[in-house]
mmCIF file of N, CA, C and O in Angstrom:
data_model
loop_
_atom_site.group_PDB
_atom_site.id
_atom_site.type_symbol
_atom_site.label_atom_id
_atom_site.label_comp_id
_atom_site.label_asym_id
_atom_site.label_seq_id
_atom_site.Cartn_x
_atom_site.Cartn_y
_atom_site.Cartn_z
ATOM 1 N N UNK A 1 4.504 57.810 -140.541
ATOM 2 C CA UNK A 1 5.241 58.903 -140.171
ATOM 3 C C UNK A 1 5.743 59.704 -141.374
ATOM 4 O O UNK A 1 6.533 59.169 -142.445
ATOM 5 N N UNK A 2 5.343 60.911 -141.922
ATOM 6 C CA UNK A 2 5.646 61.384 -143.072
ATOM 7 C C UNK A 2 6.858 62.496 -142.921
ATOM 8 O O UNK A 2 6.820 63.295 -141.775
ATOM 9 N N UNK A 3 7.863 62.605 -143.803
ATOM 10 C CA UNK A 3 9.048 63.676 -143.435
ATOM 11 C C UNK A 3 8.580 64.433 -144.204
ATOM 12 O O UNK A 3 8.662 64.695 -145.196
ATOM 13 N N UNK A 4 8.307 65.828 -143.553
ATOM 14 C CA UNK A 4 8.171 66.887 -143.987
ATOM 15 C C UNK A 4 9.087 68.164 -143.613
ATOM 16 O O UNK A 4 9.764 67.848 -142.568
ATOM 17 N N UNK A 5 9.271 69.227 -144.529
ATOM 18 C CA UNK A 5 10.349 70.052 -144.188
ATOM 19 C C UNK A 5 10.156 70.747 -143.255
ATOM 20 O O UNK A 5 8.661 71.228 -142.976
ATOM 21 N N UNK A 6 11.032 71.376 -142.386
ATOM 22 C CA UNK A 6 10.626 72.528 -141.465
ATOM 23 C C UNK A 6 10.270 73.842 -141.982
ATOM 24 O O UNK A 6 11.665 74.717 -142.039
ATOM 25 N N UNK A 7 9.101 74.250 -142.068
ATOM 26 C CA UNK A 7 9.135 75.647 -142.968
ATOM 27 C C UNK A 7 9.350 76.688 -142.022
ATOM 28 O O UNK A 7 9.559 77.732 -142.616
ATOM 29 N N UNK A 8 9.830 76.385 -140.835
ATOM 30 C CA UNK A 8 10.277 77.733 -140.011
ATOM 31 C C UNK A 8 11.567 78.369 -140.420
ATOM 32 O O UNK A 8 11.971 79.219 -139.872
ATOM 33 N N UNK A 9 12.490 77.332 -140.843
ATOM 34 C CA UNK A 9 13.721 77.326 -141.442
ATOM 35 C C UNK A 9 13.772 78.470 -142.890
ATOM 36 O O UNK A 9 14.943 78.567 -143.054
ATOM 37 N N UNK A 10 12.824 78.344 -143.334
ATOM 38 C CA UNK A 10 12.559 79.044 -144.897
ATOM 39 C C UNK A 10 12.577 80.839 -144.339
ATOM 40 O O UNK A 10 11.026 80.972 -144.545
ATOM 41 N N UNK A 11 13.438 81.235 -144.221
ATOM 42 C CA UNK A 11 13.297 82.868 -143.890
ATOM 43 C C UNK A 11 12.795 83.403 -145.165
ATOM 44 O O UNK A 11 12.192 84.567 -144.739
ATOM 45 N N UNK A 12 13.264 83.266 -146.221
ATOM 46 C CA UNK A 12 12.894 84.174 -147.341
ATOM 47 C C UNK A 12 11.314 84.268 -147.464
ATOM 48 O O UNK A 12 10.706 85.563 -147.505
ATOM 49 N N UNK A 13 10.608 83.034 -147.643
ATOM 50 C CA UNK A 13 9.162 83.164 -147.976
ATOM 51 C C UNK A 13 8.451 83.966 -146.615
ATOM 52 O O UNK A 13 7.606 84.841 -146.926
ATOM 53 N N UNK A 14 8.880 83.772 -145.487
ATOM 54 C CA UNK A 14 8.169 84.403 -144.289
ATOM 55 C C UNK A 14 8.494 85.572 -144.249
ATOM 56 O O UNK A 14 7.415 86.520 -144.120
ATOM 57 N N UNK A 15 9.803 86.405 -144.819
ATOM 58 C CA UNK A 15 10.132 87.673 -144.675
ATOM 59 C C UNK A 15 9.123 88.293 -146.111
ATOM 60 O O UNK A 15 8.690 89.456 -145.790
ATOM 61 N N UNK A 16 8.916 87.591 -146.977
ATOM 62 C CA UNK A 16 7.948 88.180 -148.406
ATOM 63 C C UNK A 16 6.620 88.305 -147.566
ATOM 64 O O UNK A 16 5.947 89.421 -148.054
ATOM 65 N N UNK A 17 6.532 87.253 -146.913
ATOM 66 C CA UNK A 17 4.759 87.509 -146.239
ATOM 67 C C UNK A 17 4.691 88.580 -145.393
ATOM 68 O O UNK A 17 3.761 89.380 -145.304
ATOM 69 N N UNK A 18 5.569 88.770 -144.533
ATOM 70 C CA UNK A 18 5.855 89.897 -143.478
ATOM 71 C C UNK A 18 5.734 91.251 -144.263
ATOM 72 O O UNK A 18 5.097 92.307 -143.677
ATOM 73 N N UNK A 19 6.700 91.318 -145.526
ATOM 74 C CA UNK A 19 6.463 92.600 -145.989
ATOM 75 C C UNK A 19 5.075 92.841 -146.803
ATOM 76 O O UNK A 19 4.540 94.225 -146.697
ATOM 77 N N UNK A 20 4.495 91.893 -147.183
ATOM 78 C CA UNK A 20 3.184 91.746 -147.743
ATOM 79 C C UNK A 20 2.093 92.369 -146.738
ATOM 80 O O UNK A 20 1.389 93.384 -146.963
ATOM 81 N N UNK A 21 2.295 91.811 -145.562
ATOM 82 C CA UNK A 21 1.444 91.992 -144.407
ATOM 83 C C UNK A 21 1.613 93.570 -144.173
ATOM 84 O O UNK A 21 0.666 94.345 -143.909
ATOM 85 N N UNK A 22 2.698 93.998 -144.163
ATOM 86 C CA UNK A 22 3.010 95.365 -143.562
ATOM 87 C C UNK A 22 2.548 96.516 -144.778
ATOM 88 O O UNK A 22 1.896 97.252 -144.535
ATOM 89 N N UNK A 23 2.801 96.117 -145.950
ATOM 90 C CA UNK A 23 2.315 96.570 -147.256
ATOM 91 C C UNK A 23 0.715 97.022 -146.991
ATOM 92 O O UNK A 23 -0.013 98.169 -147.207
ATOM 93 N N UNK A 24 0.070 96.050 -146.805
ATOM 94 C CA UNK A 24 -1.544 95.930 -146.820
ATOM 95 C C UNK A 24 -1.890 96.664 -145.692
ATOM 96 O O UNK A 24 -2.660 97.646 -145.864
ATOM 97 N N UNK A 25 -1.051 96.496 -144.491
ATOM 98 C CA UNK A 25 -1.773 97.276 -143.392
ATOM 99 C C UNK A 25 -1.401 98.913 -143.550
ATOM 100 O O UNK A 25 -2.531 99.691 -143.440
ATOM 101 N N UNK A 26 -0.564 99.193 -144.194
ATOM 102 C CA UNK A 26 -0.112 100.546 -144.657
ATOM 103 C C UNK A 26 -1.126 101.010 -145.599
ATOM 104 O O UNK A 26 -1.736 102.444 -145.422
ATOM 105 N N UNK A 27 -1.573 100.564 -146.748
ATOM 106 C CA UNK A 27 -2.777 100.861 -147.520
ATOM 107 C C UNK A 27 -3.674 101.040 -146.912
ATOM 108 O O UNK A 27 -4.454 101.718 -147.519
ATOM 109 N N UNK A 28 -4.347 100.035 -145.982
ATOM 110 C CA UNK A 28 -5.585 100.210 -145.353
ATOM 111 C C UNK A 28 -5.687 101.231 -144.114
ATOM 112 O O UNK A 28 -6.792 101.458 -143.693
ATOM 113 N N UNK A 29 -4.713 101.989 -143.906
ATOM 114 C CA UNK A 29 -4.519 102.707 -142.563
ATOM 115 C C UNK A 29 -5.628 103.791 -142.780
ATOM 116 O O UNK A 29 -6.353 103.767 -141.752
ATOM 117 N N UNK A 30 -5.790 104.500 -143.736
ATOM 118 C CA UNK A 30 -6.792 105.513 -143.983
ATOM 119 C C UNK A 30 -8.313 105.137 -143.801
ATOM 120 O O UNK A 30 -8.782 105.908 -143.106
ATOM 121 N N UNK A 31 -8.597 103.920 -144.480
ATOM 122 C CA UNK A 31 -9.666 103.516 -144.396
ATOM 123 C C UNK A 31 -9.920 102.841 -142.933
ATOM 124 O O UNK A 31 -11.148 103.182 -142.456
ATOM 125 N N UNK A 32 -9.029 102.455 -142.250
ATOM 126 C CA UNK A 32 -9.076 101.805 -141.021
ATOM 127 C C UNK A 32 -9.663 102.867 -140.128
ATOM 128 O O UNK A 32 -10.588 102.924 -139.004
ATOM 129 N N UNK A 33 -8.890 103.947 -139.893
ATOM 130 C CA UNK A 33 -9.048 105.172 -139.260
ATOM 131 C C UNK A 33 -10.416 105.669 -139.573
ATOM 132 O O UNK A 33 -11.174 106.013 -138.450
ATOM 133 N N UNK A 34 -11.029 105.841 -140.644
ATOM 134 C CA UNK A 34 -12.313 106.357 -141.026
ATOM 135 C C UNK A 34 -13.244 105.529 -140.340
ATOM 136 O O UNK A 34 -14.095 105.913 -139.788
ATOM 137 N N UNK A 35 -13.121 104.169 -140.416
ATOM 138 C CA UNK A 35 -14.138 103.188 -139.967
ATOM 139 C C UNK A 35 -14.332 103.290 -138.611
ATOM 140 O O UNK A 35 -15.368 103.346 -138.047
ATOM 141 N N UNK A 36 -12.969 103.388 -137.875
ATOM 142 C CA UNK A 36 -12.899 103.242 -136.374
ATOM 143 C C UNK A 36 -13.410 104.349 -135.796
ATOM 144 O O UNK A 36 -14.160 104.549 -134.968
ATOM 145 N N UNK A 37 -13.569 105.489 -136.578
ATOM 146 C CA UNK A 37 -13.957 107.029 -136.072
ATOM 147 C C UNK A 37 -15.410 107.210 -136.471
ATOM 148 O O UNK A 37 -16.328 107.699 -135.483
ATOM 149 N N UNK A 38 -15.854 106.817 -137.562
ATOM 150 C CA UNK A 38 -17.319 107.049 -138.020
ATOM 151 C C UNK A 38 -18.110 105.736 -138.142
ATOM 152 O O UNK A 38 -19.381 105.881 -138.166
ATOM 153 N N UNK A 39 -17.429 104.577 -137.727
ATOM 154 C CA UNK A 39 -18.552 103.239 -137.895
ATOM 155 C C UNK A 39 -19.174 103.107 -139.168
ATOM 156 O O UNK A 39 -20.144 102.978 -139.330
ATOM 157 N N UNK A 40 -18.331 103.683 -140.310
ATOM 158 C CA UNK A 40 -18.742 103.596 -141.551
ATOM 159 C C UNK A 40 -17.983 103.015 -142.527
ATOM 160 O O UNK A 40 -16.849 103.431 -142.500
ATOM 161 N N UNK A 41 -18.626 101.691 -143.079
ATOM 162 C CA UNK A 41 -17.528 101.025 -143.958
ATOM 163 C C UNK A 41 -18.204 100.962 -145.605
ATOM 164 O O UNK A 41 -17.157 100.797 -146.561
ATOM 165 N N UNK A 42 -19.573 101.543 -145.950
ATOM 166 C CA UNK A 42 -19.653 101.422 -147.212
ATOM 167 C C UNK A 42 -20.501 102.722 -147.739
ATOM 168 O O UNK A 42 -20.817 102.417 -149.067
ATOM 169 N N UNK A 43 -19.967 103.782 -147.344
ATOM 170 C CA UNK A 43 -20.665 104.908 -148.003
ATOM 171 C C UNK A 43 -19.279 105.334 -148.875
ATOM 172 O O UNK A 43 -18.476 104.938 -148.796
ATOM 173 N N UNK A 44 -19.835 106.204 -150.091
ATOM 174 C CA UNK A 44 -18.968 106.461 -150.940
ATOM 175 C C UNK A 44 -17.501 107.296 -149.976
ATOM 176 O O UNK A 44 -16.568 107.121 -150.519
ATOM 177 N N UNK A 45 -17.935 108.051 -149.184
ATOM 178 C CA UNK A 45 -16.771 108.462 -148.586
ATOM 179 C C UNK A 45 -15.907 107.438 -147.814
ATOM 180 O O UNK A 45 -14.690 107.627 -147.981
ATOM 181 N N UNK A 46 -16.557 106.488 -147.256
ATOM 182 C CA UNK A 46 -15.691 105.534 -146.536
ATOM 183 C C UNK A 46 -14.849 104.771 -147.558
ATOM 184 O O UNK A 46 -13.613 104.684 -147.546
ATOM 185 N N UNK A 47 -15.581 104.279 -148.584
ATOM 186 C CA UNK A 47 -14.705 103.595 -149.766
ATOM 187 C C UNK A 47 -13.588 104.509 -150.564
ATOM 188 O O UNK A 47 -12.837 103.983 -150.964
ATOM 189 N N UNK A 48 -13.582 105.833 -150.574
ATOM 190 C CA UNK A 48 -12.905 106.716 -151.090
ATOM 191 C C UNK A 48 -11.177 106.667 -150.331
ATOM 192 O O UNK A 48 -10.410 106.653 -151.113
ATOM 193 N N UNK A 49 -11.224 105.856 -149.398
ATOM 194 C CA UNK A 49 -10.079 105.587 -148.526
ATOM 195 C C UNK A 49 -9.403 104.381 -149.071
ATOM 196 O O UNK A 49 -8.408 104.201 -148.160
ATOM 197 N N UNK A 50 -10.135 103.537 -149.701
ATOM 198 C CA UNK A 50 -9.699 102.268 -149.954
ATOM 199 C C UNK A 50 -8.545 102.368 -150.940
ATOM 200 O O UNK A 50 -8.525 103.388 -152.051
ATOM 201 N N UNK A 51 -7.403 101.437 -151.012
ATOM 202 C CA UNK A 51 -6.353 101.275 -152.151
ATOM 203 C C UNK A 51 -7.311 101.263 -153.473
ATOM 204 O O UNK A 51 -8.217 100.782 -153.519
ATOM 205 N N UNK A 52 -6.849 101.637 -154.502
ATOM 206 C CA UNK A 52 -7.441 101.778 -156.009
ATOM 207 C C UNK A 52 -7.897 100.246 -156.268
ATOM 208 O O UNK A 52 -9.002 100.153 -156.675
ATOM 209 N N UNK A 53 -7.251 99.570 -156.156
ATOM 210 C CA UNK A 53 -7.683 97.895 -156.372
ATOM 211 C C UNK A 53 -9.024 97.768 -155.917
ATOM 212 O O UNK A 53 -10.040 97.014 -156.237
ATOM 213 N N UNK A 54 -9.218 97.957 -154.507
ATOM 214 C CA UNK A 54 -9.969 97.707 -153.817
ATOM 215 C C UNK A 54 -11.356 98.888 -153.952
ATOM 216 O O UNK A 54 -12.863 98.240 -153.940
ATOM 217 N N UNK A 55 -11.105 99.906 -154.206
ATOM 218 C CA UNK A 55 -11.844 100.820 -154.577
ATOM 219 C C UNK A 55 -12.804 100.657 -155.841
ATOM 220 O O UNK A 55 -14.184 100.836 -155.662
ATOM 221 N N UNK A 56 -12.199 100.186 -156.859
ATOM 222 C CA UNK A 56 -13.043 99.809 -157.926
ATOM 223 C C UNK A 56 -14.027 98.542 -157.471
ATOM 224 O O UNK A 56 -15.348 98.583 -158.095
ATOM 225 N N UNK A 57 -13.635 97.743 -156.893
ATOM 226 C CA UNK A 57 -14.443 96.584 -156.217
ATOM 227 C C UNK A 57 -15.561 97.029 -155.746
ATOM 228 O O UNK A 57 -16.756 96.849 -155.820
ATOM 229 N N UNK A 58 -15.535 98.018 -154.605
ATOM 230 C CA UNK A 58 -16.248 98.458 -153.586
ATOM 231 C C UNK A 58 -17.362 99.262 -154.603
ATOM 232 O O UNK A 58 -18.546 99.192 -154.012
ATOM 233 N N UNK A 59 -16.855 100.236 -155.334
ATOM 234 C CA UNK A 59 -17.707 100.817 -156.270
ATOM 235 C C UNK A 59 -18.499 100.190 -157.008
ATOM 236 O O UNK A 59 -19.803 100.523 -157.199
ATOM 237 N N UNK A 60 -18.168 99.134 -157.895
ATOM 238 C CA UNK A 60 -19.092 98.122 -158.530
ATOM 239 C C UNK A 60 -20.118 97.235 -157.435
ATOM 240 O O UNK A 60 -21.000 97.496 -157.788
ATOM 241 N N UNK A 61 -19.701 97.167 -156.358
ATOM 242 C CA UNK A 61 -20.618 96.726 -155.223
ATOM 243 C C UNK A 61 -21.559 97.556 -154.964
ATOM 244 O O UNK A 61 -22.925 97.224 -154.834
ATOM 245 N N UNK A 62 -21.282 98.781 -154.858
ATOM 246 C CA UNK A 62 -22.309 99.973 -154.295
ATOM 247 C C UNK A 62 -23.432 99.940 -155.540
ATOM 248 O O UNK A 62 -24.454 100.480 -155.138
ATOM 249 N N UNK A 63 -22.818 100.519 -156.624
ATOM 250 C CA UNK A 63 -23.677 100.519 -157.816
ATOM 251 C C UNK A 63 -24.774 99.219 -157.874
ATOM 252 O O UNK A 63 -25.801 99.581 -158.369
ATOM 253 N N UNK A 64 -24.011 97.970 -157.803
ATOM 254 C CA UNK A 64 -25.040 96.766 -158.033
ATOM 255 C C UNK A 64 -26.006 97.005 -157.058
ATOM 256 O O UNK A 64 -27.185 96.463 -157.050
ATOM 257 N N UNK A 65 -25.716 97.240 -155.845
ATOM 258 C CA UNK A 65 -26.876 97.297 -154.631
ATOM 259 C C UNK A 65 -27.839 98.355 -154.341
ATOM 260 O O UNK A 65 -28.435 98.654 -153.770
ATOM 261 N N UNK A 66 -27.414 99.335 -155.339
ATOM 262 C CA UNK A 66 -28.247 100.688 -155.275
ATOM 263 C C UNK A 66 -27.940 101.665 -154.427
ATOM 264 O O UNK A 66 -28.749 102.349 -153.847
ATOM 265 N N UNK A 67 -26.790 101.454 -153.514
ATOM 266 C CA UNK A 67 -26.526 102.281 -152.177
ATOM 267 C C UNK A 67 -25.667 103.450 -152.519
ATOM 268 O O UNK A 67 -25.130 104.139 -151.772
ATOM 269 N N UNK A 68 -25.483 104.072 -153.857
ATOM 270 C CA UNK A 68 -24.460 104.933 -154.289
ATOM 271 C C UNK A 68 -25.030 106.264 -154.489
ATOM 272 O O UNK A 68 -24.569 107.328 -155.015
ATOM 273 N N UNK A 69 -26.366 106.429 -153.933
ATOM 274 C CA UNK A 69 -27.034 107.914 -153.990
ATOM 275 C C UNK A 69 -26.740 108.703 -152.859
ATOM 276 O O UNK A 69 -26.399 107.922 -151.805
ATOM 277 N N UNK A 70 -26.865 110.043 -152.944
ATOM 278 C CA UNK A 70 -26.553 110.948 -152.027
ATOM 279 C C UNK A 70 -27.074 110.396 -150.346
ATOM 280 O O UNK A 70 -28.431 109.983 -150.496
ATOM 281 N N UNK A 71 -26.602 110.487 -149.383
ATOM 282 C CA UNK A 71 -27.093 110.332 -148.022
ATOM 283 C C UNK A 71 -26.943 109.048 -147.753
ATOM 284 O O UNK A 71 -27.214 108.462 -146.561
ATOM 285 N N UNK A 72 -26.201 108.110 -148.497
ATOM 286 C CA UNK A 72 -25.813 106.675 -148.210
ATOM 287 C C UNK A 72 -24.357 106.400 -148.177
ATOM 288 O O UNK A 72 -23.426 106.953 -148.972
#
């Protein structure tokens, strides 16, 4: 039997995680709306709705896969 702390009583860390989740959700709202409406996650238009941190990664991925040309 291992004595472990009751993490449900740690309100500070739980609050910080909750705030992080809310911020991420807010940051992805426009992208999520676009994907839901257009069923498009990978075109230049779609990824333009991503937050800057993710936009850079998505652009690199598009360039690496060669899908960054017009019409895709």
